[in-house]
């Protein structure tokens, strides 16, 4: 229904177009609104709302709402929704969730299995794995380090550009650097990647396609989203980066075999023993 409205927008009368634009902007609110509310919010008469519904091939407003709901319950909106200052809370919730779900499904469909396989293979064989990121990506790098060190892999995460540069210079051909960046244009991170490459390390980049970081990496995992990373703090791309890290973690765990389970159990028992010792000292 949303796609039908968008495609027929120019063919509608000026009054009906106002209703159409309101539906595209606030589809979830429209599903619960009465005809009088829709007319008032769109600035048209109630008969215009009914005419719009019939122009969309529906018998009336109830039939239109039913078909609109069918479009929305799929979880993937047909149009990219941007949050607006005047949006009610219900629309903000729906748009943020739906935009994220849409981006995740697009990323899943666009992912390159060969690149994922190459990254898993490189990390599984690595002597040491280092994760670099700046700002929000630094937090993602820390999350990745937390996941992989539990597998018994020597890992570290750096978010400081000076330390990244120094650490990259001592990597070798047995090591892997995972560089994470939404824009892929940070000069400091690119310098560290170039240093790691010169040292012989394998560089896995999680970043935007076509970016300088993607071109500089040995293996590039693309995370493309419709958001302004230059102006605003990345939101959707951050979620995609975390999911790609999870994909790599699961792949590496499966590649390393039963030994990973043993390592996880060992870590779990060590933590339990430490907590027990701390309680004993307190008593």
Steps between C-alpha positions, in 0.01 A plus 500: 500500500780744582666426168167548319445837668850615414471395134158670454583818690529723192173369352293600805314827537668763714262429791545122480875548476494667842343186645751280318796698632362479853468121470857468371629716785294341780378156389470355850299796627267475200412140584337614825366842399133575434397656171445835673852495646655414163306777329599756763871403498515503120303823471230351278135400525382158618358410155849564357642238736245247375571592135871447564432153641297413190775636275727243664259222400330467838128502577542748783715598799467167689610307190787743447617462860492123467718504190732759652546280805587211271783710354637595841492166682763363262752697703660654190364841395488562125618858539790629706350684797672804644407613849356852506470743794120495483474119505307354795681251722327206331651603165846556647497150651375341178742686272810434709421128527394464137797689360735281702325178397504608136870583513580165663308306237666698220841434655419130527405488132804702392762319709779326311530141632847464348624805689346371825662160443840661435471711816403199712790300361749781566383558858488126578866461401626825652761512774349827618192704404478873560184711465528871417222758500448866582204657681193274481704250300742482792214367714424241232868403496489446878190281460679294235805456720277380785343236275818362345730485801256254659591258219859485623621740229754766591302820438507867583292807408644847450307826463797737536660603170857519635480153655341364182791627295763357734321167538453464123873540443582186701245271336621231261371255241349277770278780632163647399385857542123560492435867421147629566370829361159625385643750252829324422667838457680563829856598409644376830339157463614478138856577610488212750360267233779596260757435773346158577498409131864600466576274797341207316181470707162411351254788524127432526289815459139539611396819325313670217553366149719712276660677795877546530504247784320239288756549223795482739388179673603145415141388559207746500162429662254761380249676726302752295216697659287806423617734774713812523812377681680828432251706703334261743627224725460170306202297619393242242854431375606431858240223525616349170862509617405314818310236302794449262727457805255239632506320164880487513495385864261215427696401190832499687351301789373235260831495309706452817283207606434343842803672651306826507233348723772381736652848508163660577443250782846571637430874502165444667653284777778754555249777552295286739814413699597868521156602624501219756842608627383860533194393703722285725729795570201721584367240744 
